[in-house]
mmCIF file of C-alpha atoms (C1' of nucleotides) in Angstrom:
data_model
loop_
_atom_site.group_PDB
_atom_site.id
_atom_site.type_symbol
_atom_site.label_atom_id
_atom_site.label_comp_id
_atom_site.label_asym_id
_atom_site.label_seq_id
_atom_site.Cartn_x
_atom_site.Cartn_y
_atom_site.Cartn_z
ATOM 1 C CA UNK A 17 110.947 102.808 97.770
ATOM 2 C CA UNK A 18 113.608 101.441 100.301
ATOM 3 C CA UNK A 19 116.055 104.063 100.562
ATOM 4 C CA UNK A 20 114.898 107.687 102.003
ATOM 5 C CA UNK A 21 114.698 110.968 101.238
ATOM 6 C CA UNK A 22 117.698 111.852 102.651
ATOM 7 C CA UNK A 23 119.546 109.615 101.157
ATOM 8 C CA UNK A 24 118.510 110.761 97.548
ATOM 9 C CA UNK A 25 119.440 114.544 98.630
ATOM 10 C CA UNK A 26 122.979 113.496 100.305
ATOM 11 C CA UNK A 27 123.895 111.725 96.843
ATOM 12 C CA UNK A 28 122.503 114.865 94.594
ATOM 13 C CA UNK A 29 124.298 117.176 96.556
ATOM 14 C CA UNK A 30 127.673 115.534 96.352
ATOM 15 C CA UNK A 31 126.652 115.142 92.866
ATOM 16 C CA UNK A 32 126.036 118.977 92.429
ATOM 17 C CA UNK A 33 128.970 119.874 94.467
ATOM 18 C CA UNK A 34 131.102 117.267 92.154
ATOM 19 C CA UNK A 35 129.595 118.790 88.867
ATOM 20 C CA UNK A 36 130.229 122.613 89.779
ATOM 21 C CA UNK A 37 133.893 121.775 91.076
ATOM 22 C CA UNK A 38 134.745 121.144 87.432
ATOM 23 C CA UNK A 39 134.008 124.709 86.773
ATOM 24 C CA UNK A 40 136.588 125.230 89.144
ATOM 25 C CA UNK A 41 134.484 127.265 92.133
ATOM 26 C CA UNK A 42 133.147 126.035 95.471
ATOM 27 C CA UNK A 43 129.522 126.354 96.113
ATOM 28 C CA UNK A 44 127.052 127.334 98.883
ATOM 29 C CA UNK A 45 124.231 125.637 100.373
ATOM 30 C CA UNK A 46 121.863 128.230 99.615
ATOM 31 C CA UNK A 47 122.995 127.503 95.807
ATOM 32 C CA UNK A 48 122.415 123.778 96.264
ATOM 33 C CA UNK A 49 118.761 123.543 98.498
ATOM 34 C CA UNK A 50 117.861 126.051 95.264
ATOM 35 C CA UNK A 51 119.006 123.992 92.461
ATOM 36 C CA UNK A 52 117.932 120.740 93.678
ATOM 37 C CA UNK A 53 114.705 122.225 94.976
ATOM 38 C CA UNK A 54 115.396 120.799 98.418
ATOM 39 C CA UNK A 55 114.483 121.407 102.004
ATOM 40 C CA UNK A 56 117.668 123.896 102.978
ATOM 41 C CA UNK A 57 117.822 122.555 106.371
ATOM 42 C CA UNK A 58 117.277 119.464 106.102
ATOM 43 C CA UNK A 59 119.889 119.768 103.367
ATOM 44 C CA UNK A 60 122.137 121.210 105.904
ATOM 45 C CA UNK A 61 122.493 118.569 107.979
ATOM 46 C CA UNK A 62 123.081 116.009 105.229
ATOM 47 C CA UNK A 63 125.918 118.387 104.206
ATOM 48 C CA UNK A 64 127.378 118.499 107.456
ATOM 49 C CA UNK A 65 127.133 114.780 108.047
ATOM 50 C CA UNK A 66 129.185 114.282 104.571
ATOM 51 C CA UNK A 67 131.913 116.610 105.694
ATOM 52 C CA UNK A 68 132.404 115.081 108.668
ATOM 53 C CA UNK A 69 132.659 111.750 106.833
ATOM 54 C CA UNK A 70 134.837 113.045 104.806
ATOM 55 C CA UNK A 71 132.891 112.598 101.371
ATOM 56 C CA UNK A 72 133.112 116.463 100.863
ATOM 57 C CA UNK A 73 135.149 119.514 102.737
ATOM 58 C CA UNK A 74 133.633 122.735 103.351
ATOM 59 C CA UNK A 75 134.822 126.569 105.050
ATOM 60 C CA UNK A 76 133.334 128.874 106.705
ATOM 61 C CA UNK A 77 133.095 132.497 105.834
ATOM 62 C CA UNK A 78 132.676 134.789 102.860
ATOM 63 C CA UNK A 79 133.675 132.879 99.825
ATOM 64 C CA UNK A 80 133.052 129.930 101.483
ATOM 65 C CA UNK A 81 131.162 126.719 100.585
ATOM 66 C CA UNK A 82 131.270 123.141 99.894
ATOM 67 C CA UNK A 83 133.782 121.572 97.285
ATOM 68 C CA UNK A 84 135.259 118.524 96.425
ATOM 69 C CA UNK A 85 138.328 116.791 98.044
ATOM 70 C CA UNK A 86 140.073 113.650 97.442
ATOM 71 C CA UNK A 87 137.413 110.981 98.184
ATOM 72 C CA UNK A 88 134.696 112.417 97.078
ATOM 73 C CA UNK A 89 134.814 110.628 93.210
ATOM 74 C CA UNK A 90 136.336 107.311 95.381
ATOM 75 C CA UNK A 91 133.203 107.458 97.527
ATOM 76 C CA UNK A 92 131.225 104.687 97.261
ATOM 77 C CA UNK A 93 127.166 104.701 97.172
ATOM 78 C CA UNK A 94 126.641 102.328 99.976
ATOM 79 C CA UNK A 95 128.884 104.678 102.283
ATOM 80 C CA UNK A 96 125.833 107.163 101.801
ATOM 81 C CA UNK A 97 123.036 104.395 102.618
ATOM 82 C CA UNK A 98 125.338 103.924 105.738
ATOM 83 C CA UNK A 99 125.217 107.692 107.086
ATOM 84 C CA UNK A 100 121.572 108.348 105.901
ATOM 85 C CA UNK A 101 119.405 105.199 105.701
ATOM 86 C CA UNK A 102 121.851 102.813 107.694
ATOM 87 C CA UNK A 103 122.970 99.444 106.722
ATOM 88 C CA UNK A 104 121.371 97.290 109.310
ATOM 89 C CA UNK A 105 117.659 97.262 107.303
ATOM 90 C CA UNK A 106 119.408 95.564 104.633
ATOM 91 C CA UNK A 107 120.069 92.667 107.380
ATOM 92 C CA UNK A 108 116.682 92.865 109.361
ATOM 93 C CA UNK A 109 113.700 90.027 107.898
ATOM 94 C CA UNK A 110 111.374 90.914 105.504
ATOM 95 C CA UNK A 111 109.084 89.435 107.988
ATOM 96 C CA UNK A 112 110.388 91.090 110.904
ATOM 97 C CA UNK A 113 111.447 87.400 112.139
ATOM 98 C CA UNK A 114 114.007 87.364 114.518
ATOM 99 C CA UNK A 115 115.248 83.984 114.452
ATOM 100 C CA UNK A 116 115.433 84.086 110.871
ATOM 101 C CA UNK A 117 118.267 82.928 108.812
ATOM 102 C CA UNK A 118 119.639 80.337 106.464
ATOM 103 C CA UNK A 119 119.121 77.322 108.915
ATOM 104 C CA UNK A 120 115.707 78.731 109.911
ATOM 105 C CA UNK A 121 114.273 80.739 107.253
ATOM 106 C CA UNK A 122 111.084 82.207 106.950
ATOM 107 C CA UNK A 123 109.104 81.817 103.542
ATOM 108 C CA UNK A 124 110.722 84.631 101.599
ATOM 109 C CA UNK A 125 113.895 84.228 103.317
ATOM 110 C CA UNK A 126 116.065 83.307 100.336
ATOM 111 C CA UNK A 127 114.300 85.262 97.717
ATOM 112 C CA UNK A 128 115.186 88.267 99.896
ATOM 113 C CA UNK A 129 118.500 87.420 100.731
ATOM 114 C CA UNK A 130 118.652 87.058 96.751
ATOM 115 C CA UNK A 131 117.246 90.459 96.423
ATOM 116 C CA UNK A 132 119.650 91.933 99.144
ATOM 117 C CA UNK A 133 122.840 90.956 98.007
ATOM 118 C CA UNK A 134 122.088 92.256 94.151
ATOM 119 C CA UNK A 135 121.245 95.541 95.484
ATOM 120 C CA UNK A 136 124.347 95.493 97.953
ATOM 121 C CA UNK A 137 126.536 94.666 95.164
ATOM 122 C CA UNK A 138 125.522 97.505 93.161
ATOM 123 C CA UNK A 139 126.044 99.880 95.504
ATOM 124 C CA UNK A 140 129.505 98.553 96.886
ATOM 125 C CA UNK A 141 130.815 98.278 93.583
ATOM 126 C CA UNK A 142 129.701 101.805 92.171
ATOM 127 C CA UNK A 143 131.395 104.779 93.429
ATOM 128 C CA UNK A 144 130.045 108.829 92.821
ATOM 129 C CA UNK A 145 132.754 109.137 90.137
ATOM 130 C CA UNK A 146 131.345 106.206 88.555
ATOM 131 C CA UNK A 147 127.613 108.011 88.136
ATOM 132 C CA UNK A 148 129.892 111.286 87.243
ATOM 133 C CA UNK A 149 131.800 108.992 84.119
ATOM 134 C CA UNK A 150 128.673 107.602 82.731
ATOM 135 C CA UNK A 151 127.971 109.812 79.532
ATOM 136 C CA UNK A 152 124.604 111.695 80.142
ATOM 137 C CA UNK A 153 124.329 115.575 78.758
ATOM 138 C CA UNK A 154 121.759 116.187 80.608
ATOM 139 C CA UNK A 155 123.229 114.924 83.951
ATOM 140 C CA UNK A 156 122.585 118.404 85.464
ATOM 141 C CA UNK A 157 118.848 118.418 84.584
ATOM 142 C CA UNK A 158 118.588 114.861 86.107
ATOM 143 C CA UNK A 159 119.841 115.592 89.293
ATOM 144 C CA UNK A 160 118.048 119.208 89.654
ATOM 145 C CA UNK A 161 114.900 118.658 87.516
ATOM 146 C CA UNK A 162 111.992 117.607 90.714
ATOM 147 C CA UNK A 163 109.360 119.464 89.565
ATOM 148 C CA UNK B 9 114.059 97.016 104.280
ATOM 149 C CA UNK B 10 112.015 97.764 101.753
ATOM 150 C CA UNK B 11 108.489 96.170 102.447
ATOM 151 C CA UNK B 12 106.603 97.633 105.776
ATOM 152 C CA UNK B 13 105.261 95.064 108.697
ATOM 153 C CA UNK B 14 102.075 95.381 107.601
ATOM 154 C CA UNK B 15 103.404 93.509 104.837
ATOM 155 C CA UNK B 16 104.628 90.977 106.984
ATOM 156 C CA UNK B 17 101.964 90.459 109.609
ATOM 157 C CA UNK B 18 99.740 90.297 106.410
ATOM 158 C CA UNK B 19 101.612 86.844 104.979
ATOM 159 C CA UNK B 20 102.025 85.628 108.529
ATOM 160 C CA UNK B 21 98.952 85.841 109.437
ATOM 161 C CA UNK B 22 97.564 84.151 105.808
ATOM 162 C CA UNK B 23 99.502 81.284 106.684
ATOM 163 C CA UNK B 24 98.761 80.661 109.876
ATOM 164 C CA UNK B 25 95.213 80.532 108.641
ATOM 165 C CA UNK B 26 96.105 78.524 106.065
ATOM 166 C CA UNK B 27 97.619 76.303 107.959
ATOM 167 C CA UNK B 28 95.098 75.883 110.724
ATOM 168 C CA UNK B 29 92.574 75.511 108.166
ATOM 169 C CA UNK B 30 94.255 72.036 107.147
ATOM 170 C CA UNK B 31 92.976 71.399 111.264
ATOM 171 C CA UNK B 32 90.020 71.835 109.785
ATOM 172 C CA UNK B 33 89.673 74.798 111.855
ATOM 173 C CA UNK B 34 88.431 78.590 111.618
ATOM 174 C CA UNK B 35 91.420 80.702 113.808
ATOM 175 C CA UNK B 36 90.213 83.901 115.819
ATOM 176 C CA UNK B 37 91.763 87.610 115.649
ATOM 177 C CA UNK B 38 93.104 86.704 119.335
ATOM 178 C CA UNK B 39 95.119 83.460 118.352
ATOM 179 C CA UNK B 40 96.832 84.638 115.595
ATOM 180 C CA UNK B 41 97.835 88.092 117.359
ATOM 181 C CA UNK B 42 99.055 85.803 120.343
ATOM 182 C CA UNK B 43 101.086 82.759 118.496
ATOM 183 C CA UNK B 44 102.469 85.434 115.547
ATOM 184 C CA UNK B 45 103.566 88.111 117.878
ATOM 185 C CA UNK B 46 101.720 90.690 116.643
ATOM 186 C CA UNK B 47 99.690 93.986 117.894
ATOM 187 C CA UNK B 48 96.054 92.309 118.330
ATOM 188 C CA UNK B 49 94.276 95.670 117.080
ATOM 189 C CA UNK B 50 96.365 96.597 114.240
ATOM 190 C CA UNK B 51 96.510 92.772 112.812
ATOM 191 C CA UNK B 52 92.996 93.445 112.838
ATOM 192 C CA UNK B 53 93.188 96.654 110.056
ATOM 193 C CA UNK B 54 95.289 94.379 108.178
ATOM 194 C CA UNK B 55 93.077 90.946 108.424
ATOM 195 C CA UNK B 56 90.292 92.926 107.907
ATOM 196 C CA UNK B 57 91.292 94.224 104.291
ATOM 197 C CA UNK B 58 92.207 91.180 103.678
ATOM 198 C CA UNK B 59 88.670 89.753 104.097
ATOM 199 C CA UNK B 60 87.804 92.724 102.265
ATOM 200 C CA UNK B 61 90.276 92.207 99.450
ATOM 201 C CA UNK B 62 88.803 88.205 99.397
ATOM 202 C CA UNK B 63 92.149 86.818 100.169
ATOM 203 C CA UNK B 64 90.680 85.299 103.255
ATOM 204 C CA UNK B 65 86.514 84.733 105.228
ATOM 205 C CA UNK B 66 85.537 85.661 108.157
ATOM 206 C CA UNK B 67 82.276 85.495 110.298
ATOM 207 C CA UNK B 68 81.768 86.812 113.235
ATOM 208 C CA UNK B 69 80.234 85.426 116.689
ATOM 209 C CA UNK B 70 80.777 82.447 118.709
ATOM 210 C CA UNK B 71 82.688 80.373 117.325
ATOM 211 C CA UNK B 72 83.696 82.890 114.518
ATOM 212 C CA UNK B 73 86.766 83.695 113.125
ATOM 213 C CA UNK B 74 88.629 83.840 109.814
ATOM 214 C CA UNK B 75 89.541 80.962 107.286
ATOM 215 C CA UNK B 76 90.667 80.107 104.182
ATOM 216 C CA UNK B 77 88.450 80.352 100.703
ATOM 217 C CA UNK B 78 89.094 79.334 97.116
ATOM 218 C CA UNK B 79 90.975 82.796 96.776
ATOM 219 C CA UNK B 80 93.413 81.761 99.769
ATOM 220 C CA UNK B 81 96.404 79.568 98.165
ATOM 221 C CA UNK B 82 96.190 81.563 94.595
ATOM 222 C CA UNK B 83 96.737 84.729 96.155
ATOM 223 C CA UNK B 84 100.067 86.344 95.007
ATOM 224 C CA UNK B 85 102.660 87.942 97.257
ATOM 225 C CA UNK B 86 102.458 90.775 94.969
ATOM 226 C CA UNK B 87 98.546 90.875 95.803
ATOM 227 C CA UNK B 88 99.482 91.582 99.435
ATOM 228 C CA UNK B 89 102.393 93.980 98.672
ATOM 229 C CA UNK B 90 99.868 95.955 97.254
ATOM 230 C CA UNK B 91 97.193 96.594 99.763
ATOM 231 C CA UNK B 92 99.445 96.762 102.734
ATOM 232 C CA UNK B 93 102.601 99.170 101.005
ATOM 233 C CA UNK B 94 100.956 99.855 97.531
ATOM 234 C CA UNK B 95 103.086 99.438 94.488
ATOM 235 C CA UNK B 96 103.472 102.581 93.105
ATOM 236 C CA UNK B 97 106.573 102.998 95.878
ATOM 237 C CA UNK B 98 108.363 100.365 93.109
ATOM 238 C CA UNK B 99 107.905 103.236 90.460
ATOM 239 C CA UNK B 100 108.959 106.083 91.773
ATOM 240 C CA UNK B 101 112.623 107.305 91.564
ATOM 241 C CA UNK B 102 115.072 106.481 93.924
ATOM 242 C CA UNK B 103 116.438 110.262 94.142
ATOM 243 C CA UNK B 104 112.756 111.452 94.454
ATOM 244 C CA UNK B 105 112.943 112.968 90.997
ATOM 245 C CA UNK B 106 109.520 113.509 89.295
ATOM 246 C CA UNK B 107 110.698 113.540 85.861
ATOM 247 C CA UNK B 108 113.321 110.274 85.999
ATOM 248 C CA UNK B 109 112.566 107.968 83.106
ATOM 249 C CA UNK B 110 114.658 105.860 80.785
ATOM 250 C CA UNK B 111 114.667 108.347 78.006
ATOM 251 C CA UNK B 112 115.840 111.220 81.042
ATOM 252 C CA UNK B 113 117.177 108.855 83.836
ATOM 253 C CA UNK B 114 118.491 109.677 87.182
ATOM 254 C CA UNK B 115 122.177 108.072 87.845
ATOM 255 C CA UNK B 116 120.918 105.585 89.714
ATOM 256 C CA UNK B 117 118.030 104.683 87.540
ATOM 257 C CA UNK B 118 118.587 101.623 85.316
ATOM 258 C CA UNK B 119 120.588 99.967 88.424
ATOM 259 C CA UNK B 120 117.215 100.551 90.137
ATOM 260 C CA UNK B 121 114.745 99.562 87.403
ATOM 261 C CA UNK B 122 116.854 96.052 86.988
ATOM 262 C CA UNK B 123 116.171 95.754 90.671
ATOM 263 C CA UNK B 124 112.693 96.400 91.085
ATOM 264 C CA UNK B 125 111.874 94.249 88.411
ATOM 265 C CA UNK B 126 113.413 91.491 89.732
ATOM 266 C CA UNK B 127 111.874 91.709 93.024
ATOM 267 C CA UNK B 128 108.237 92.526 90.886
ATOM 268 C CA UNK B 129 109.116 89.055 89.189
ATOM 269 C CA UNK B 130 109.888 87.292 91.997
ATOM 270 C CA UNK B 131 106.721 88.559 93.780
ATOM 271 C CA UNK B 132 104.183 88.261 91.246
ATOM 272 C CA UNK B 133 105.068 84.486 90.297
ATOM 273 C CA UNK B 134 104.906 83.067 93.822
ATOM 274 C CA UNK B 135 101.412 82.411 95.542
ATOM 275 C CA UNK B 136 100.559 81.578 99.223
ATOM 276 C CA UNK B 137 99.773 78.047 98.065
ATOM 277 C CA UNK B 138 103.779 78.412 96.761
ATOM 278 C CA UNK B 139 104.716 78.743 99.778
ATOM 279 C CA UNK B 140 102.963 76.769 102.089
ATOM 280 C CA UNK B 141 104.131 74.172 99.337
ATOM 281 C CA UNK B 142 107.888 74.417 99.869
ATOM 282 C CA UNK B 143 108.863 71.744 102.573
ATOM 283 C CA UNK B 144 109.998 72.939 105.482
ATOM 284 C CA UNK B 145 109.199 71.145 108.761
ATOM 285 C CA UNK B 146 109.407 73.825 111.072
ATOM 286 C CA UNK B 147 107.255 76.057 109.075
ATOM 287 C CA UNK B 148 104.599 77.089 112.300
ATOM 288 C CA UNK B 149 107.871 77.888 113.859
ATOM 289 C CA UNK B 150 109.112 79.723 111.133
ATOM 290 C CA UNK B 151 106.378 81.795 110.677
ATOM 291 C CA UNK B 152 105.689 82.819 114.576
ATOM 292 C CA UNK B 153 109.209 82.794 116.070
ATOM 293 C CA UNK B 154 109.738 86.997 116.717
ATOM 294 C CA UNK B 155 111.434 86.242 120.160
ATOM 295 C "C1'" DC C 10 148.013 145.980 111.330
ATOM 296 C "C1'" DG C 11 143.530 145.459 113.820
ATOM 297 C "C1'" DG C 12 139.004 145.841 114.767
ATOM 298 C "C1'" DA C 13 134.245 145.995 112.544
ATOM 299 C "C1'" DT C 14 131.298 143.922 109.336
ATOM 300 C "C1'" DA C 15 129.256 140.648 106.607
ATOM 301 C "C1'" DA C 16 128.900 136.034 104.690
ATOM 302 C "C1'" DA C 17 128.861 131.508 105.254
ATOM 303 C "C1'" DA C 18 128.548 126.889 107.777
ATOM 304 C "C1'" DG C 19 126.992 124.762 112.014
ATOM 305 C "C1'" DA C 20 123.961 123.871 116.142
ATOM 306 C "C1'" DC C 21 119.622 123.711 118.518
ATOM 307 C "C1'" DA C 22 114.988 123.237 119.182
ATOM 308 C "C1'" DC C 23 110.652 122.398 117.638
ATOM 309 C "C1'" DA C 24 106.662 121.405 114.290
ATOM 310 C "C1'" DA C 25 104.369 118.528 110.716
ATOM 311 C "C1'" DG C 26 103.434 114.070 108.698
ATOM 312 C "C1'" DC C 27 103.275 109.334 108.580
ATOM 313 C "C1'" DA C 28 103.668 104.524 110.029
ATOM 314 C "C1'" DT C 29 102.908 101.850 113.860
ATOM 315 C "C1'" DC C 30 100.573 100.467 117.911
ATOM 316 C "C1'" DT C 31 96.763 100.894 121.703
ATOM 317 C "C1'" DT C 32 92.279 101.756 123.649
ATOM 318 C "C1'" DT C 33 87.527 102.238 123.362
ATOM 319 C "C1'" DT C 34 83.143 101.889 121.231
ATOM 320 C "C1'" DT C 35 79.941 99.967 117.948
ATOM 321 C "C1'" DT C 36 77.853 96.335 115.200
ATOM 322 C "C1'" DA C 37 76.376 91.794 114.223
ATOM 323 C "C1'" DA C 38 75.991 86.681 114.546
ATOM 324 C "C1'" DT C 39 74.578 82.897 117.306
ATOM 325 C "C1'" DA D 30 72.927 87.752 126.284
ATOM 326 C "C1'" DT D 31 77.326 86.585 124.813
ATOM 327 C "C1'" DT D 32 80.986 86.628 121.797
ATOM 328 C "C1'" DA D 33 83.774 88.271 118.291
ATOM 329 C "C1'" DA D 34 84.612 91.228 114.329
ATOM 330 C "C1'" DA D 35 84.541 96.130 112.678
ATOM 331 C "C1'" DA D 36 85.187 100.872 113.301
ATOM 332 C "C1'" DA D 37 86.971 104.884 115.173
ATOM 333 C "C1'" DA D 38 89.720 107.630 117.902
ATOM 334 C "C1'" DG D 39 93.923 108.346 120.490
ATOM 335 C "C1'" DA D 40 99.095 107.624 121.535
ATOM 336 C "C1'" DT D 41 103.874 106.972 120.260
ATOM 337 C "C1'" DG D 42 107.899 107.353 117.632
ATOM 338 C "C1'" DC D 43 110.557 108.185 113.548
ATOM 339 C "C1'" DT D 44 111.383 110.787 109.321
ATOM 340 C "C1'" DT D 45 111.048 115.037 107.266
ATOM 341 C "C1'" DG D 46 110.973 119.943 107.337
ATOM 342 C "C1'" DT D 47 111.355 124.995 109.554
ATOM 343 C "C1'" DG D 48 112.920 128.957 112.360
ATOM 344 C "C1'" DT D 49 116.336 131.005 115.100
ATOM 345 C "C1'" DC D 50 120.679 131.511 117.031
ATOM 346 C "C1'" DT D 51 125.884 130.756 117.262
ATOM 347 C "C1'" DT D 52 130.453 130.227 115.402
ATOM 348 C "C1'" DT D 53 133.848 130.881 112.039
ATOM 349 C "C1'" DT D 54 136.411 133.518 108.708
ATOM 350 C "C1'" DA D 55 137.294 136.564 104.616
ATOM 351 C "C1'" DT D 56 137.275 141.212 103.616
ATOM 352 C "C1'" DC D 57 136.856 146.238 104.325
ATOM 353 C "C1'" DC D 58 138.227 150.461 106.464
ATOM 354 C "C1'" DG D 59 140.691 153.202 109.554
#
DNA sequence: CGGATAAAAGACACAAGCATCTTTTTTAAT
DNA sequence: ATTAAAAAAGATGCTTGTGTCTTTTATCCG
């Protein structure tokens, strides 16, 4: 709808990562493009971009892989809009009106801004831990199960 | 954000023939393109459909050009979200996950349902007539002002 | 130890697909 | 014949996806 593709794979694969750290073992990107049925390129990149961010750590090497660190659960969803989808189309008119704002607004301006700041909300205010605590046994399945 | 500039050139360029219609006027492809801002040829692919889609008349030759009919003011934002962006975008899952439903949902899923129908609401009760209706003096301005 | 090997992330470059925008040609009304 | 809409084909740019190479590092073997 409004938020891409990569922004749905960047918050299954901290998911993922976040899920398989409670069985206490790091895990590889080959692992995760599988799982999630997911581009494994693409998927690199989006992995990459989180560990530089910060939202995951990663090594190098045999045993290596991608795990969970300290602000991964505190991560909020709108930090992953922000390095995917960016935050400035939340801002932009639905018109594509440049002049447009409360003391000029076009004719959907207020139902948007509306609109906008409900959907900001949520994502400010939910974190990854937050989708982690919310009771669902098949949690795996919903984040894996595309086809 | 969310809704494409098709989307927009579509309402902007409704209401500009809406509102030179009150002129008692018919508008041509070239006017519109010029006061809105807009790509002449692909406003065309979008005024066109809407002809097509009886949201607005046309005729062609001298002294041609496109106008407003009965269909004009009752036509529903949600009528033009529809054949510029579609609507099935609204229904599919945020994460890009086939089988996300309320009985199997995706973590983001009844955040994102509450959303979309909101926005479905607020689309499908307003008309063109709605908001041509709302007073707002610099309405031309508001409607053609990109620069 | 210490170098060789293998396993993993990371970087680079390019190809496909789609939305957007432009140019040109065709059709039709007066 | 002139004017304007309609159609079609081409160009651009961004998102998505792929293939290949490089760098890093744990382990194995001497």
């Amino acid at each position: 709808m409004f938020l891409s593709k990569s922004f749905g794979y960047a918050l299954r694969g901290v998911l993922y990562v976040a899920l398989v750290d409670k069985e206490g073992r790091k895990v590889q990107l080959d692992e995760i493009a599988e799982k999630l049925s997911v581009p494994r390129h693409f998927l690199a990149k989006i992995m990459k971009t989180m560990v530089k961010e910060d939202i995951l750590s990663s090594t190098k090497g045999p045993y290596g892989g991608f795990f969970k660190n300290d602000q991964t659960l505190k991560t909020r969803i709108i930090h992953l809009v922000k390095i995917t989808d960016g935050i400035e189309q939340f801002n932009t008119c639905v018109l594509s009106l440049r002049k447009c704002n409360s003391k000029n607004p076009c004719p959907l301006h207020f139902q948007m801004l509306r609109l906008r700041d409900d959907m900001l909300a949520e994502f400010s205010a939910k974190t990854i831990g937050d989708l982690l605590d919310e009771k669902n046994p098949d949690f795996i399945k919903s984040i894996s199960a595309i086809a």
